[in-house]
Amino acid sequence: MWFEQIVFWALAAVAIGGALGVVLVRDLFRAALLLATVFVAVGGFYVMMNAEFLAVVQILIYVGAIAVLFIFGIMLTRDVQRGNAPNRLQIPAGVISALLLAAMVFTAVTTDWTTLAGAGRENQAQIAQTQAVGIPDATELTRAGLSAEEVESVAGSGLADLLIGDFVLPFEAVSLLLLAAAIGGLALARGRGR
Amino acid sequence: MSLEAMLVVAAVLFCIGLYGALARRNFIAVLMSIELMFNGVNLTLVAMGRWLAPYTVQEQLSAVLTGQVFAVFVITVAAAEIALGLGIVFALYRTNESVDLTDAATLRH
Amino acid sequence: MLTEALVWVIFLAPVASFLLTGLVIRPLGSSYARLAGYATIGALGLGFVLSLWLLGSAAGTTTYDFAPHLWLSLAPGATIEMGLLLDPLTNVMLVVVTGVSLMVQIYSLGYMEGDESFARYYSYMSLFSASMIGLVLAANVVQMYVFWELVGLSSYLLIGFWHNRPSAAAAAKKAFIITRIGDVGFLLAIIYLFFQADDFALHGLNALHIPDIWEAAIPIAAGGAGIVAGGALLWLCLGLFAGAAGKSGQFPLHTWLPDAMEGPTPVSALIHAATMVAAGVFLVGRFFPVFSESEGAMMVVALIGAFTAVFAATMGLAANDIKRVMAYSTVSQLGYMMAALGIGAYNAALFHLFTHAFFKALLFLGAGSVNHAAGTFNIMYMGGLRKAMPWTYWLTVIGALSLVGIFPLAGFWSKDEILLEAWLGKGPVPASISLLVFVMLLVGVLLTAFYTYRMVHLTFHGEFRGGGEQELHDVEEAGQPAPVGVDHHVHLGESPWVMVVPMGLLGFCAIIAGWVANPIGVSSLFGVIPSHWLTDYFASGLHDGHHTPPFSILMAAISNVVALAGIGLAALVYAWPRPFTGLDPMLKAGPVHILLSQRYYLDHLYEGLIVGRIFYQIIVAVTDWIDRNVVDGMVGLVGWISRNIGGLIALAQNGQTQVYPLVAAAGGVVIIALYLILG
Amino acid sequence: MTAYDLYLVSPLLALAGLAMMVIIVDLLTRRTGLLVGVAFVGLAAPAALSAWQLAELVSTGESRLSAQGSVVLHTLSIDRFSLFFNFLILAAAGLVILVSTDYSRRMERLQGEFFGLLLLSATGMMLLVSATELITMYIALELTTLPLAAMAAFLPNGRSSEAGMKFLIIGALSSALMLYGMALIYGFTGSTRLDEIAAALSAGASAGAFPFGSMAVLLAIVLLLAGFGFKMSAAPFQMWVPDVYEGAPTPMVAFLSVASKAAAFALVLRVFYVGFDALGGDWWVLLAGLAALSMTIGNLVAIAQRNIKRLFGYSTIAHAGYILVGVAAVASVDGTATFGPSSVLFYLAAYTAANLTAFFAIVCIGNRINSDEIADYSGMLRRAPFLAIALGLALIALIGVPPTGLFFAKIYVFAAAINTGESLMTWLVIIGVVNSAVSAYYYLRIIKVMFLQTPIHTERVGASWPVNVALGIATLAILWLGVAPTPLLGAAERAVSVLSGG
Amino acid sequence: MASEFNGLLTATVFLPAVAALLLALGIARDDRMVRWFAAAVAFADLVLSVIVFVLFQPGGERFQLVDRFTWIDTGTVHAGYLLGVDGISAPLVMLTGLLGLCAVFVSFHITTRVKEYFIWLFVLQTAVMGVFTALDFLLFFLLWEIELVPMYLLISTWGTGRREYSAMKFLIFTILGSAFMLVAIVAVFVSSGVNSFDMTLLLEQGGALDASRAALPLGILFWLFFVAFAVKLPTWPVHTWLPDAHTDAPTAGSVMLAGVMLKMGGYGLLRVNAGMFPEQLHAYALPIVVLGVVSVLYGAVVTIQQTDLKRLIAYSSVSHMGLVLIGIGSVAVVGGALTDAGLTGAAMQLFTHGTITGLLFVAVGILYEKTHTRHIPDLGGLANRMPIVAGAFLLAGAASLGLPALSGFVSELLVFFGGFRAFPALTILAVLGIILAAGYILWMIQRTMFGPRPARWDGLTDASMVEAVPVALLVISIVAVGIYPAWLTEVFRDGLEPIVSSYNTGIAGTGR
């Protein structure tokens, strides 16, 4: 477990350090690169939490698409020389963020999450998540000690199944959302009459 | 690695993003900060799914994955948001010759 | 056979003439204006005849009692009705009112000749007569108040008749307001009576019906209902007396009466001598059964009356306006009547009211006649008019002697009875008070004689001093504005017959009224007239039948001697130094004269200090300031604050994009904090 | 995915399809009239489908459509509540489309995109009002917001871009906050479905010492409200409103001010009345506080405004406050919780009519005189009698003077609040009525300027017939709701029975 | 809720509204036609309102000529279109009809936007009549609010001076007041136990609101209503809108404002505060009477300082309306057969002040029309040039200061009767107010009508025939009530009887 701890804290350091860099460095390019680093670190967290599929998505979309988009944006607006200067709200923004952070940390630490957690089920969840992308093998699950009903339940709970099953509606809606964003983004980026 | 630690890291990311979104002048930097916030949220969601198998829905393990599903959606929406955001960046840049938010303050009072 | 309808006609005839003159004749224009005069005279003539007939048929029989007409039902014990209260007081008053009024109306045909508002004048006069008659007839205290106030209104209209004169308008207003101050007392008395309505109802009485009120005031021991007694009774009486004092010009509410001389002279004659001002006396007389149950109230009435009698007479000494002299004289004489009522001399007071109506009206008409010739009311610019207008002179002398109380004129008889009763002191007030009243009234006699002689002398005797023409000239030289009622129109000569004849009739009455009404013996010109028949008739209206004391030669001698002394003193001052320089010898009295001619500075006190300074400059100004700055200012302040808070919030809306989410996030943090703090 | 699922989402599909069709039509032809025609007539399809669904509900007597094996019912509910809002949103969208006839020329070549995005946003709203699950809600919310953000920036000037920028950034930030709240809720209850959240919370609600039973729920609800507050334009999450209203294209603002707001309140009602039902005793105070703050800030700041669109920005904040009063009226003396929500629904409908009328008039006038300054409206009664009277009526309605729908709406909202029997709510009502009185000041100032002052220009201001039709419909709606509110109120009451588990 | 339909009230109330609609649709071609059409309609409405008054049978059903339909009927809300008159409202309906006709006639000289003017005037009339006849709280409030719009427009468009400021002030005050009333009405609705706005239900329960269900303490409801009505009445210290509104309103506006709209406040106090909250009125009678006395005296004192004719009359209205409060406050304290004097007086004061102040404003309006000034120092000596106006002033002034044989006396006397039984000392203070009334009224008449006439007014002409019509109508009404008030008081007393008896039983029942 110590290895896991080390990796976790290392990733945490990278993520937090990168994030601080994003919001503090004056060079936008560097900020974008640091942002990519943060994305990668977060992807690492996903892997550690057995969410490999999500990690893949994270890398593909965030690092591959979003970070690149940012860099395009930075280049096209030719605003680099003015850099990533702070505005006059640093102190209030810092105070508010700190207070909110305090509330969040306080929440995370004091809430007795276990009262609601299904103790001893972590293992099964892990199995389910491991098999997230594909349809889990029933025999494997049975071997892992799940009862027949639970096997059936897990079998129907792959991530992809969920996306086109229970969450098909938001899934479709997201496509509309992307369409809208594309139309809007294009229309605005293209400009009028040109 | 524990739930609390993960949540704290996520919260830190979130709040750093919030600070950046509030305190940066450059539009694109603000968008980047917002992405940090989304990442914080996603970490929270996944961690919740990872550690919590809620007692009311214990029989339905699909609920465990909901966090990840949520995170997938957030990532997608974030991408859409950035796409549109950049569109607006260009529109703003075209009219204002600048993407500095402090300059774009003609609408006030 | 006396029917109710015929009595109502006495009241309704002037009402009809009022409507006719006011709504029909007046809009027709000035060419038809004389019709207004005829209509009014006709109505009053009818009323006078009916009144005489009423008096004739009522005398000797019992009081007529007609069922009243419901006007407004409030509750079992308090019903406002329109009724007729035909007791001796009413019957005699009716004759006086209609009679004097008739004379004055006829006189006015001449006096008001050519006035552009002739029809208006008569419509007001009709209204006044109707109101006065209504007041006299009223059986219900609210009904009485209704006409009481209408009398005030008519008086207001008539005083301000020449309303283009600021002084007339001001005098009218003053008269109304000062009498109204008194009326508040009357109104409160009525309200108090209503307050007791439940008790009245228990006894089957109506708290607003005047005979019922008499009954209520009489103690149970004396066979009455005893509902109002003690302190309440005193306050009730004082309230009523306040009303009476206002109307009758009793101290300290007398100041309006001299000013009221701004009205046309016939008006002064009618309402400020014979009728309206007598309403106060009438009111106290009307409620005499109530007053007489309260010794305190009687003392107040007596002392105020006596004081007024002397007080007003002193001011008469220094007045130069002939009508003002009359006015002070009227106030003084009304004081006699009040004093008489106060000491319990009910009969005598009303008797004096009766005689006073004739001779005072006569004097006023004489003054009008004089003004007609001399173009001024200022006696300092008159003189020697005796030769120019002998009728007026002699009639005025008759009136004046009657006023002074010289045997055997009307005024003598009535004044003599008052003095006698005061001397005897058999009334409800302590004998010492009665004696004090007697002394004061005797002083009053002296003063009355003095100023009366002064007035007659300066007006009629000596040489003519230029009249209005001269006065205008002098005033112009002094650079002062022309006083009112003064014009160049000086034509020394007797007034037209329409003016002289009514004066003659009044003069006749002033000679014989006292004789006829109160002969010392039983023999008479027209047959057997019972002694004291009028006073006894008055007394028959009272429950306990007050009787007039027998005539006293001693008292008659005293009063005549005092009166003659007054005349003699005045003659010494005025008739002795010849030729008269035009300067009043009274001026030698220095500060006393100033005090008197400034009317004891009471007007200054009222108008300058109380109204002008305390009321206007302090109370009104402060309240108005508060209204504008505090009450309304609050509104403005609230508006200002809300507008500026809005501006302040808008200031945060500074266009900086990130301020907005910052505020939102801060809001969230604050909410959480509040929840954590407040639980 | 069954055929029945398709039937359930058919209005959404029809609307989304219409959006794409409009864009395609735009590619083929650039005629505004055709675009408007297609978009407006096309709305008949989702409307008819919704009506069909409603007819089924009426005929079966059920409160919501249900079927065995349906997948979409995992994330949404087609019920009277959602259908009520469907019609509201469709009506608003249709009228805004009509009214954009003249105005859309300003977008130059972006007309098709404008209508397409508007329809997509409407799709998002319709999804939002039927969503019963947090992820769907989030997506729907974004689908509502993003097109609007794009549209806000559509005008070729800096102010429009700035409006779009502000809308986007603040929208994204509030979504982020809201997402964190959703994550907490998911973590605390283990589900994103409202019914399961409700079950979890009612089972473990009263446990902790914190308000709402747990710090996590407290934080979650506050963060959720930050997101919802953005959409509802409730203080203190309201500050973007005036700026965006001022800078963005007016038809889009009209749509934003009514449809988006209505959808947001539908969302709030669903989340709080279904999901957080068990915590009603805690959160109504919070909503009441926001209501008071919104009303007061909105009205006070509006007094000083000189730009009519900006003024309406503040006005909409104030109205959000009034509506929140109804939302906060969760308890009642006799235990029925329908009074508050039904008053909210009615208020939203009446507000839609009034605000649309006002904005339509502003669209026409502003489009013609090229100004949104109130001073330039002087003497508008002479220049454009119909527009001025319609705007005047709308303003009177917004004050809450009869005979307009908002008069009843206010009464119902306040009645619901007083019906709770809470003294705090009574104070809130008093704040509300005082605010109404204050609001009269600035609304009437506009009327005064239009009706009483002399025109600064003699040129008449007119509009094309579709605009006039839209304006006429909205105006009649104001009056209809004012004269005969019963049908709509009844509909609102039946609709909210869904929330209390009916 | 069973439907009933008599139709007369609906016709009376909505005839002006229909006329307004017809005008808006262009029934009259030119201004002249508009005026005479308006006059005809107003006359017809006066006739209808007189018929309402005559048909009302004292001693019959409490509410008569009822028109009742269900209007809103859902699970939670019940409201009806419910009109009816009782003894309180029947005279006030007639008053509105009367002043409506007067308002039309005094408006004949209006030349700007004639059509709109009469439209708004008619809307106003419908709203006011509606308030007096509505027996459903929702309808009542609806009409109460509607009335603001035409009044606001009348003042701000056709007014004079700082008309926009005044109109706004009027509006804000009234809306603030009615805002409180809204809260109260809603609370009453909730407390009614049947979720109904039907006033008759509440009144027939003898004012027994279900205190246990009441969303607010009944005392607070009472005061909320009171504030709304007090603003309208107006009562010190919420009166400051009145002088401004009066001063700057057009003549007809002032006539309607003073004549009938202030009466809405008094009517509300009688109908709601006195009718539905007997316990509370009993408890708070003292502060209400104190407010009344302060209004009487303060109003009178401030009146004395005014130099603008309309302002002066406006402040005098504050003073006179204070009497209404005294009358109302008195009822809850005194018991026995005399209980109703003060209350009847208050109701009478509503009617009489309506006609008196209406006449004063008509006269001022005519005066202003000819002289274009209302500044008292500018005027003087006009009585000779304009006897009709002077007569109107004199008569109205005399009535206003409570001169007997004119209508004002009756109401004042009754109020004093009632008030003295309840609060003797306070009432004596109020009685002193009549001296002040005499002061300012006579001062005003003296300065305008009497005294020397400035040369510039030599060419003045008297009121025209058209202008004389309202003068004549109002004079007749003032004198008719003054000479024989019973025809009116008996109707009022019939309407007030249920209220009075509720106090009598209450007072007897609790042994106080």
Short mmCIF file of C-alpha atoms in Angstrom, two decimals, chain A residues 22 28-40 58-75, chain B residues 28 31-32 35 39 78-79 82-83 86:
data_model
loop_
_atom_site.label_atom_id
_atom_site.label_comp_id
_atom_site.label_asym_id
_atom_site.label_seq_id
_atom_site.Cartn_x
_atom_site.Cartn_y
_atom_site.Cartn_z
CA VAL A 22 -1.87 27.43 -14.44
CA LEU A 28 -0.06 31.54 -21.31
CA PHE A 29 1.77 28.89 -23.24
CA ARG A 30 3.34 27.60 -20.10
CA ALA A 31 0.00 27.72 -18.40
CA ALA A 32 -1.49 25.61 -21.16
CA LEU A 33 1.32 23.11 -20.86
CA LEU A 34 0.96 22.98 -17.12
CA LEU A 35 -2.74 22.44 -17.64
CA ALA A 36 -1.99 19.45 -19.79
CA THR A 37 0.21 18.16 -17.00
CA VAL A 38 -2.60 18.49 -14.55
CA PHE A 39 -4.86 16.61 -16.91
CA VAL A 40 -2.38 13.82 -17.10
CA GLN A 58 -9.30 12.11 -20.00
CA ILE A 59 -6.12 11.84 -21.94
CA LEU A 60 -7.83 11.78 -25.30
CA ILE A 61 -10.21 14.60 -24.79
CA TYR A 62 -8.43 16.82 -22.36
CA VAL A 63 -4.86 16.48 -23.37
CA GLY A 64 -5.53 15.66 -26.97
CA ALA A 65 -8.27 18.07 -27.73
CA ILE A 66 -8.89 20.68 -25.11
CA ALA A 67 -5.32 21.60 -24.35
CA VAL A 68 -4.62 21.85 -28.03
CA LEU A 69 -7.65 23.99 -28.49
CA PHE A 70 -6.36 26.31 -25.85
CA ILE A 71 -3.04 26.61 -27.53
CA PHE A 72 -4.74 27.40 -30.80
CA GLY A 73 -6.76 30.01 -29.08
CA ILE A 74 -3.73 31.55 -27.48
CA MET A 75 -1.94 31.71 -30.77
CA ILE B 28 -8.38 31.88 -22.21
CA LEU B 31 -11.36 29.07 -19.43
CA MET B 32 -8.36 27.00 -18.44
CA GLU B 35 -11.28 23.30 -16.72
CA ASN B 39 -11.30 18.23 -13.18
CA ALA B 78 -16.34 20.78 -20.97
CA ALA B 79 -15.07 20.18 -24.44
CA ILE B 82 -14.33 25.24 -24.62
CA ALA B 83 -15.27 25.04 -28.25
CA LEU B 86 -13.08 29.90 -28.10
#
